[in-house]
Amino acid sequence: MLTSAQATSTTGLLTAAATRRGLATAVLTGPGTVEELTGRPVHWYGGPLAAARIAAPLGLALLEPEDDWLARLPEEFTRRRIELTTLAEAWTLRHPAFVKPPADKSVPPAVYPDGSRLPRTGERIGPDTPVLVSEPVTFAAEYRLFLLDGEVLTGSRYARFGRLDPAPLTAAATAFARRLLDAVGDTLPSAVALDVGPIADPYDPAEHWAVVEANLPWFAHCYAADPDRVLDIVLRAAGPSAQLAGPDRRFVRTLRTIG
């Protein structure tokens, strides 16, 4: 398993899990690392910018949800209006909106008062950069679930009211994810990280769960989730293209300009 040189707590946990499993591990320190590993079966955990450079020479198939997946969900699972558009279109917004790219951080995810506050220039963005524009909501808690073949293997709470606060996964989070997967499971890769949570509504005391977003598991923090099970998802989501299952081919990351 190859990891980014930018070490994180999750990198350490997954490297330890891989070592326990008997997998060789390596850190991407430069082109020499790629040359040494070329021709060997490699799995990846790290950022998409580095992944874009190494995927072709190492024969990696990187799975990701489709850009418009969140926008296509029935509103019973989102509880808010969401649209996939371009950064140029988002510049014309005249009202507050939460704006983020579908799968990376090339545009800082945030609630913007209007389109004039969005970035307009940058090395990794341009007018055609895809972004998701959604109605602002407040999540009382946010949970990350790691899914493999339509099953929840592990997960963790990672925030409360937008503040980092890891804690064990709850039955309610798992139940909502399973209901979602029963309805739209075939629209996701076989290995994916899914963020969900209850929306805080001061006018409605009932607990209404919604999807936050779907994430790249090979670039997702595991927080309090079981790293051995997270590793199962990472190995499937970013591994040799020769091992790719047919249904996942539609979810292989296109090596366009990414960040």
Tab-separated table of C-alpha atoms in Angstrom:
chain	number	residue	atom	x	y	z
A	1	MET	CA	0.000	0.000	0.000
A	2	LEU	CA	1.365	3.380	-1.043
A	3	THR	CA	0.578	6.459	1.031
A	4	SER	CA	1.122	10.163	0.657
A	5	ALA	CA	4.155	11.765	2.277
A	6	GLN	CA	1.743	14.098	4.070
A	7	ALA	CA	1.220	11.950	7.134
A	8	THR	CA	-2.112	12.115	8.988
A	9	SER	CA	-3.542	10.165	11.877
A	10	THR	CA	-5.529	8.070	9.383
A	11	THR	CA	-2.405	7.375	7.320
A	12	GLY	CA	-0.758	5.983	10.443
A	13	LEU	CA	-3.762	3.867	11.377
A	14	LEU	CA	-4.155	2.414	7.888
A	15	THR	CA	-0.429	1.740	7.508
A	16	ALA	CA	-0.475	-0.168	10.803
A	17	ALA	CA	-3.569	-2.105	9.675
A	18	ALA	CA	-1.879	-2.978	6.360
A	19	THR	CA	1.258	-4.157	8.164
A	20	ARG	CA	-0.809	-6.396	10.462
A	21	ARG	CA	-2.350	-7.884	7.331
A	22	GLY	CA	1.057	-8.637	5.848
A	23	LEU	CA	0.942	-5.964	3.141
A	24	ALA	CA	4.090	-4.136	2.174
A	25	THR	CA	3.824	-0.370	2.676
A	26	ALA	CA	5.623	2.568	1.071
A	27	VAL	CA	5.520	6.356	1.199
A	28	LEU	CA	5.399	8.448	-1.969
A	29	THR	CA	8.519	10.611	-1.745
A	30	GLY	CA	8.990	11.381	-5.438
A	31	PRO	CA	9.236	9.910	-8.952
A	32	GLY	CA	11.709	7.324	-7.710
A	33	THR	CA	9.005	5.703	-5.586
A	34	VAL	CA	6.783	5.299	-8.643
A	35	GLU	CA	9.643	3.802	-10.651
A	36	GLU	CA	10.349	1.271	-7.920
A	37	LEU	CA	6.695	0.194	-7.736
A	38	THR	CA	5.873	0.143	-11.452
A	39	GLY	CA	4.703	-3.320	-12.462
A	40	ARG	CA	3.666	-4.289	-8.939
A	41	PRO	CA	0.054	-4.341	-7.660
A	42	VAL	CA	-0.378	-1.097	-5.723
A	43	HIS	CA	-3.145	0.389	-3.579
A	44	TRP	CA	-3.271	4.075	-2.714
A	45	TYR	CA	-4.222	6.224	0.252
A	46	GLY	CA	-3.641	9.953	-0.189
A	47	GLY	CA	-4.758	13.077	-1.973
A	48	PRO	CA	-6.192	13.350	-5.472
A	49	LEU	CA	-3.492	15.692	-6.780
A	50	ALA	CA	-0.784	13.097	-6.164
A	51	ALA	CA	-3.139	10.343	-7.292
A	52	ALA	CA	-3.527	12.044	-10.669
A	53	ARG	CA	0.239	11.880	-11.189
A	54	ILE	CA	0.723	8.248	-10.201
A	55	ALA	CA	-2.482	6.522	-11.348
A	56	ALA	CA	-1.439	5.857	-14.945
A	57	PRO	CA	2.128	4.617	-14.358
A	58	LEU	CA	1.017	2.427	-11.456
A	59	GLY	CA	-2.146	1.144	-13.145
A	60	LEU	CA	-4.459	2.425	-10.418
A	61	ALA	CA	-8.239	2.505	-10.712
A	62	LEU	CA	-9.510	5.221	-8.360
A	63	LEU	CA	-13.213	4.973	-7.555
A	64	GLU	CA	-15.335	8.051	-6.900
A	65	PRO	CA	-19.074	8.852	-6.837
A	66	GLU	CA	-20.384	10.573	-9.950
A	67	ASP	CA	-20.257	14.380	-9.767
A	68	ASP	CA	-24.044	14.767	-9.814
A	69	TRP	CA	-24.821	11.908	-7.405
A	70	LEU	CA	-25.876	14.162	-4.524
A	71	ALA	CA	-27.910	16.433	-6.796
A	72	ARG	CA	-29.780	13.431	-8.251
A	73	LEU	CA	-30.883	12.024	-4.900
A	74	PRO	CA	-34.583	12.220	-4.025
A	75	GLU	CA	-35.221	15.118	-1.645
A	76	GLU	CA	-36.337	12.693	1.068
A	77	PHE	CA	-32.639	11.820	1.411
A	78	THR	CA	-31.193	15.336	1.087
A	79	ARG	CA	-33.808	17.544	2.797
A	80	ARG	CA	-32.498	20.487	0.759
A	81	ARG	CA	-32.223	21.730	-2.810
A	82	ILE	CA	-28.938	20.791	-4.497
A	83	GLU	CA	-27.743	21.555	-8.021
A	84	LEU	CA	-24.609	20.570	-9.920
A	85	THR	CA	-23.408	23.534	-11.941
A	86	THR	CA	-20.218	25.348	-12.889
A	87	LEU	CA	-18.214	27.869	-10.945
A	88	ALA	CA	-19.077	30.486	-13.583
A	89	GLU	CA	-22.787	29.924	-12.951
A	90	ALA	CA	-22.232	30.019	-9.193
A	91	TRP	CA	-20.591	33.461	-9.563
A	92	THR	CA	-24.047	34.798	-10.502
A	93	LEU	CA	-25.700	33.710	-7.227
A	94	ARG	CA	-27.522	36.535	-5.449
A	95	HIS	CA	-28.408	34.639	-2.268
A	96	PRO	CA	-26.573	32.586	0.384
A	97	ALA	CA	-25.645	29.052	-0.676
A	98	PHE	CA	-23.365	26.259	0.391
A	99	VAL	CA	-20.891	25.678	-2.438
A	100	LYS	CA	-18.322	22.906	-2.817
A	101	PRO	CA	-16.741	20.835	-5.592
A	102	PRO	CA	-18.202	17.309	-5.854
A	103	ALA	CA	-15.093	15.488	-4.629
A	104	ASP	CA	-12.177	17.773	-3.816
A	105	LYS	CA	-11.274	21.034	-2.075
A	106	SER	CA	-10.266	23.171	-5.070
A	107	VAL	CA	-12.991	25.603	-3.962
A	108	PRO	CA	-13.183	25.871	-0.140
A	109	PRO	CA	-16.503	24.283	0.952
A	110	ALA	CA	-18.519	26.966	2.764
A	111	VAL	CA	-21.733	28.943	2.926
A	112	TYR	CA	-21.111	31.976	0.690
A	113	PRO	CA	-23.322	35.087	1.087
A	114	ASP	CA	-23.515	35.337	-2.704
A	115	GLY	CA	-21.534	34.402	-5.803
A	116	SER	CA	-19.268	37.430	-5.600
A	117	ARG	CA	-17.477	35.870	-2.609
A	118	LEU	CA	-16.466	32.732	-4.518
A	119	PRO	CA	-12.871	32.478	-5.803
A	120	ARG	CA	-12.432	33.447	-9.463
A	121	THR	CA	-8.856	32.514	-10.231
A	122	GLY	CA	-6.483	29.801	-9.160
A	123	GLU	CA	-4.155	27.099	-10.372
A	124	ARG	CA	-6.776	24.376	-9.919
A	125	ILE	CA	-10.013	26.177	-10.795
A	126	GLY	CA	-11.606	27.906	-13.743
A	127	PRO	CA	-15.065	28.906	-15.003
A	128	ASP	CA	-15.883	25.306	-15.967
A	129	THR	CA	-14.973	23.842	-12.563
A	130	PRO	CA	-17.974	21.740	-11.428
A	131	VAL	CA	-19.512	22.725	-8.106
A	132	LEU	CA	-22.477	21.631	-6.040
A	133	VAL	CA	-24.712	24.488	-4.915
A	134	SER	CA	-27.101	23.682	-2.102
A	135	GLU	CA	-29.529	25.338	0.240
A	136	PRO	CA	-27.735	26.003	3.563
A	137	VAL	CA	-28.732	23.710	6.434
A	138	THR	CA	-27.250	22.934	9.853
A	139	PHE	CA	-26.414	19.348	10.746
A	140	ALA	CA	-26.762	18.595	14.436
A	141	ALA	CA	-24.241	15.778	13.988
A	142	GLU	CA	-22.319	14.264	11.087
A	143	TYR	CA	-21.328	10.629	10.692
A	144	ARG	CA	-18.969	8.952	8.228
A	145	LEU	CA	-19.853	5.410	7.212
A	146	PHE	CA	-17.531	3.200	5.194
A	147	LEU	CA	-19.459	1.023	2.761
A	148	LEU	CA	-18.404	-2.084	0.873
A	149	ASP	CA	-20.714	-3.926	-1.528
A	150	GLY	CA	-23.734	-2.125	-0.140
A	151	GLU	CA	-22.968	-2.943	3.506
A	152	VAL	CA	-21.889	-0.668	6.353
A	153	LEU	CA	-18.566	-2.094	7.580
A	154	THR	CA	-17.683	0.611	10.083
A	155	GLY	CA	-18.132	4.293	10.792
A	156	SER	CA	-17.840	7.149	13.219
A	157	ARG	CA	-19.354	10.430	14.231
A	158	TYR	CA	-16.937	13.174	13.289
A	159	ALA	CA	-18.708	16.448	14.110
A	160	ARG	CA	-21.466	18.093	16.124
A	161	PHE	CA	-22.866	21.377	14.804
A	162	GLY	CA	-19.863	21.732	12.519
A	163	ARG	CA	-17.236	21.196	15.216
A	164	LEU	CA	-14.922	18.198	15.194
A	165	ASP	CA	-16.179	15.684	17.759
A	166	PRO	CA	-15.420	12.018	16.929
A	167	ALA	CA	-17.530	9.372	18.659
A	168	PRO	CA	-18.828	5.861	17.929
A	169	LEU	CA	-21.303	5.211	15.139
A	170	THR	CA	-24.965	5.113	16.199
A	171	ALA	CA	-27.761	2.745	15.234
A	172	ALA	CA	-29.762	5.669	13.813
A	173	ALA	CA	-26.949	6.616	11.409
A	174	THR	CA	-26.587	3.022	10.256
A	175	ALA	CA	-30.341	2.627	9.796
A	176	PHE	CA	-30.561	5.752	7.638
A	177	ALA	CA	-27.619	4.610	5.501
A	178	ARG	CA	-29.213	1.218	4.964
A	179	ARG	CA	-32.503	2.823	3.912
A	180	LEU	CA	-30.593	4.998	1.446
A	181	LEU	CA	-28.665	2.025	0.058
A	182	ASP	CA	-31.872	0.045	-0.396
A	183	ALA	CA	-33.193	2.889	-2.540
A	184	VAL	CA	-30.130	4.058	-4.499
A	185	GLY	CA	-27.277	1.705	-3.647
A	186	ASP	CA	-26.540	0.849	-7.274
A	187	THR	CA	-25.697	4.508	-7.963
A	188	LEU	CA	-22.555	4.348	-5.800
A	189	PRO	CA	-19.211	2.586	-6.237
A	190	SER	CA	-18.822	-0.726	-4.427
A	191	ALA	CA	-16.434	0.995	-1.986
A	192	VAL	CA	-17.294	4.476	-0.771
A	193	ALA	CA	-17.382	6.745	2.279
A	194	LEU	CA	-20.798	8.229	3.013
A	195	ASP	CA	-21.462	11.187	5.311
A	196	VAL	CA	-24.929	11.521	6.851
A	197	GLY	CA	-26.557	13.271	9.785
A	198	PRO	CA	-29.711	14.705	11.358
A	199	ILE	CA	-30.582	18.263	10.343
A	200	ALA	CA	-31.140	20.762	13.143
A	201	ASP	CA	-34.390	22.648	12.552
A	202	PRO	CA	-35.521	25.050	15.310
A	203	TYR	CA	-39.071	24.905	13.946
A	204	ASP	CA	-39.300	21.107	13.834
A	205	PRO	CA	-38.217	19.031	16.866
A	206	ALA	CA	-38.427	15.764	14.895
A	207	GLU	CA	-35.138	14.151	13.850
A	208	HIS	CA	-34.789	14.290	10.073
A	209	TRP	CA	-31.762	12.503	8.633
A	210	ALA	CA	-30.099	13.522	5.397
A	211	VAL	CA	-27.052	12.801	3.252
A	212	VAL	CA	-24.189	15.261	3.743
A	213	GLU	CA	-22.111	13.940	0.822
A	214	ALA	CA	-20.352	10.883	-0.579
A	215	ASN	CA	-16.557	10.874	-0.311
A	216	LEU	CA	-13.431	9.323	-1.788
A	217	PRO	CA	-12.550	6.617	0.775
A	218	TRP	CA	-8.912	6.738	-0.337
A	219	PHE	CA	-8.741	10.332	0.915
A	220	ALA	CA	-11.138	10.203	3.882
A	221	HIS	CA	-10.293	10.398	7.577
A	222	CYS	CA	-11.532	7.410	9.538
A	223	TYR	CA	-11.937	9.271	12.872
A	224	ALA	CA	-13.192	6.679	15.395
A	225	ALA	CA	-14.004	3.995	12.804
A	226	ASP	CA	-12.273	0.598	12.822
A	227	PRO	CA	-9.113	1.115	10.705
A	228	ASP	CA	-8.920	-2.566	9.737
A	229	ARG	CA	-12.365	-2.326	8.168
A	230	VAL	CA	-11.639	1.074	6.645
A	231	LEU	CA	-8.633	-0.551	5.000
A	232	ASP	CA	-10.948	-3.054	3.283
A	233	ILE	CA	-12.785	-0.164	1.639
A	234	VAL	CA	-9.571	1.689	0.702
A	235	LEU	CA	-8.046	-1.405	-0.915
A	236	ARG	CA	-11.128	-1.818	-3.122
A	237	ALA	CA	-11.524	1.881	-3.914
A	238	ALA	CA	-7.940	2.573	-4.994
A	239	GLY	CA	-6.230	-0.517	-6.336
A	240	PRO	CA	-4.976	-2.197	-9.494
A	241	SER	CA	-7.179	-1.602	-12.524
A	242	ALA	CA	-6.704	-5.268	-13.429
A	243	GLN	CA	-8.691	-6.194	-10.312
A	244	LEU	CA	-11.545	-3.809	-11.100
A	245	ALA	CA	-15.013	-5.375	-11.117
A	246	GLY	CA	-17.214	-4.607	-14.122
A	247	PRO	CA	-19.922	-2.584	-12.326
A	248	ASP	CA	-17.277	-0.258	-10.880
A	249	ARG	CA	-15.854	0.786	-14.248
A	250	ARG	CA	-18.313	3.675	-14.517
A	251	PHE	CA	-16.951	5.094	-11.249
A	252	VAL	CA	-13.245	5.203	-12.150
A	253	ARG	CA	-11.904	8.701	-11.611
A	254	THR	CA	-11.183	10.537	-14.831
A	255	LEU	CA	-7.712	12.038	-14.769
A	256	ARG	CA	-8.846	15.554	-15.550
A	257	THR	CA	-7.547	18.597	-13.734
A	258	ILE	CA	-8.266	17.771	-10.117
A	259	GLY	CA	-7.322	19.025	-6.685
